[in-house]
Amino acid sequence: MSLRSRTAGAVLALAVPFALAAVPAGAAPVPDPDPFVWTDLTPTYTATADYQYEPFAVTDGYARPPADACDKDAQNNKGSAGYHYVRTAGVGSLDPAEPAGLLYETDADGGRALAGAEWIVRAGSGTAAPTLFGQPFEGPTTVPGVTGPVYTLRAWIWKDNPSGLFAQWNPTVTCP
């Protein structure tokens, strides 16, 4: 058995139960586009692990949004994105280890819990949406704390999302 086969088996053994745990009873799971995407997201996990403690994100340049800046899908009620913590220097980065944004939700103690990572790229006239992890970015849209229209890609790596790993909104994230 090759190293790649063993690695793929290990990734699938870990990813499949994790992905299925988020699916409500009776609902069909939203498949991820490629099982190897979990391997591709390893640098993101590593780079954002310390930010589970929110003050570390702020210390590293991610701007804390106002308390009332929780982003939710008011048009279609598909869920929320939570609070966008944006590091302006990272806007435009397509590096998996350098997301420009972090997505937090309010936890049970009134603090902030890390839910996902977000890549943000400015949308200019005639600019096509980029792709990362085989996923096209959403938009153009707006992100609190970023001036002008942008394309975004969200990865819900710290909180399960029954709508999919790269879905724009997470129905399990709520805004107070």
mmCIF file with all atom_site columns, C-alpha atoms in Angstrom, residues 33-34 37 40 130-137 153 166:
data_model
loop_
_atom_site.group_PDB
_atom_site.id
_atom_site.type_symbol
_atom_site.label_atom_id
_atom_site.label_alt_id
_atom_site.label_comp_id
_atom_site.label_asym_id
_atom_site.label_entity_id
_atom_site.label_seq_id
_atom_site.pdbx_PDB_ins_code
_atom_site.Cartn_x
_atom_site.Cartn_y
_atom_site.Cartn_z
_atom_site.occupancy
_atom_site.B_iso_or_equiv
_atom_site.pdbx_formal_charge
_atom_site.auth_seq_id
_atom_site.auth_comp_id
_atom_site.auth_asym_id
_atom_site.auth_atom_id
_atom_site.pdbx_PDB_model_num
ATOM 1  C CA . PRO A 1 33  ? -16.379 18.377 -3.722 1.00 0.00 ? 33  PRO A CA 1
ATOM 2  C CA . ASP A 1 34  ? -13.179 16.429 -3.174 1.00 0.00 ? 34  ASP A CA 1
ATOM 3  C CA . VAL A 1 37  ? -9.819  19.093 0.305  1.00 0.00 ? 37  VAL A CA 1
ATOM 4  C CA . ASP A 1 40  ? -5.566  21.005 1.324  1.00 0.00 ? 40  ASP A CA 1
ATOM 5  C CA . PRO A 1 130 ? -10.995 33.525 -8.224 1.00 0.00 ? 130 PRO A CA 1
ATOM 6  C CA . THR A 1 131 ? -11.038 29.901 -7.087 1.00 0.00 ? 131 THR A CA 1
ATOM 7  C CA . LEU A 1 132 ? -9.344  28.186 -4.166 1.00 0.00 ? 132 LEU A CA 1
ATOM 8  C CA . PHE A 1 133 ? -9.610  24.525 -3.090 1.00 0.00 ? 133 PHE A CA 1
ATOM 9  C CA . GLY A 1 134 ? -11.466 23.976 -6.380 1.00 0.00 ? 134 GLY A CA 1
ATOM 10 C CA . GLN A 1 135 ? -14.226 26.336 -5.195 1.00 0.00 ? 135 GLN A CA 1
ATOM 11 C CA . PRO A 1 136 ? -15.271 29.568 -6.911 1.00 0.00 ? 136 PRO A CA 1
ATOM 12 C CA . PHE A 1 137 ? -15.512 32.628 -4.693 1.00 0.00 ? 137 PHE A CA 1
ATOM 13 C CA . LEU A 1 153 ? -14.704 32.128 0.034  1.00 0.00 ? 153 LEU A CA 1
ATOM 14 C CA . PHE A 1 166 ? -17.683 26.059 1.672  1.00 0.00 ? 166 PHE A CA 1
#
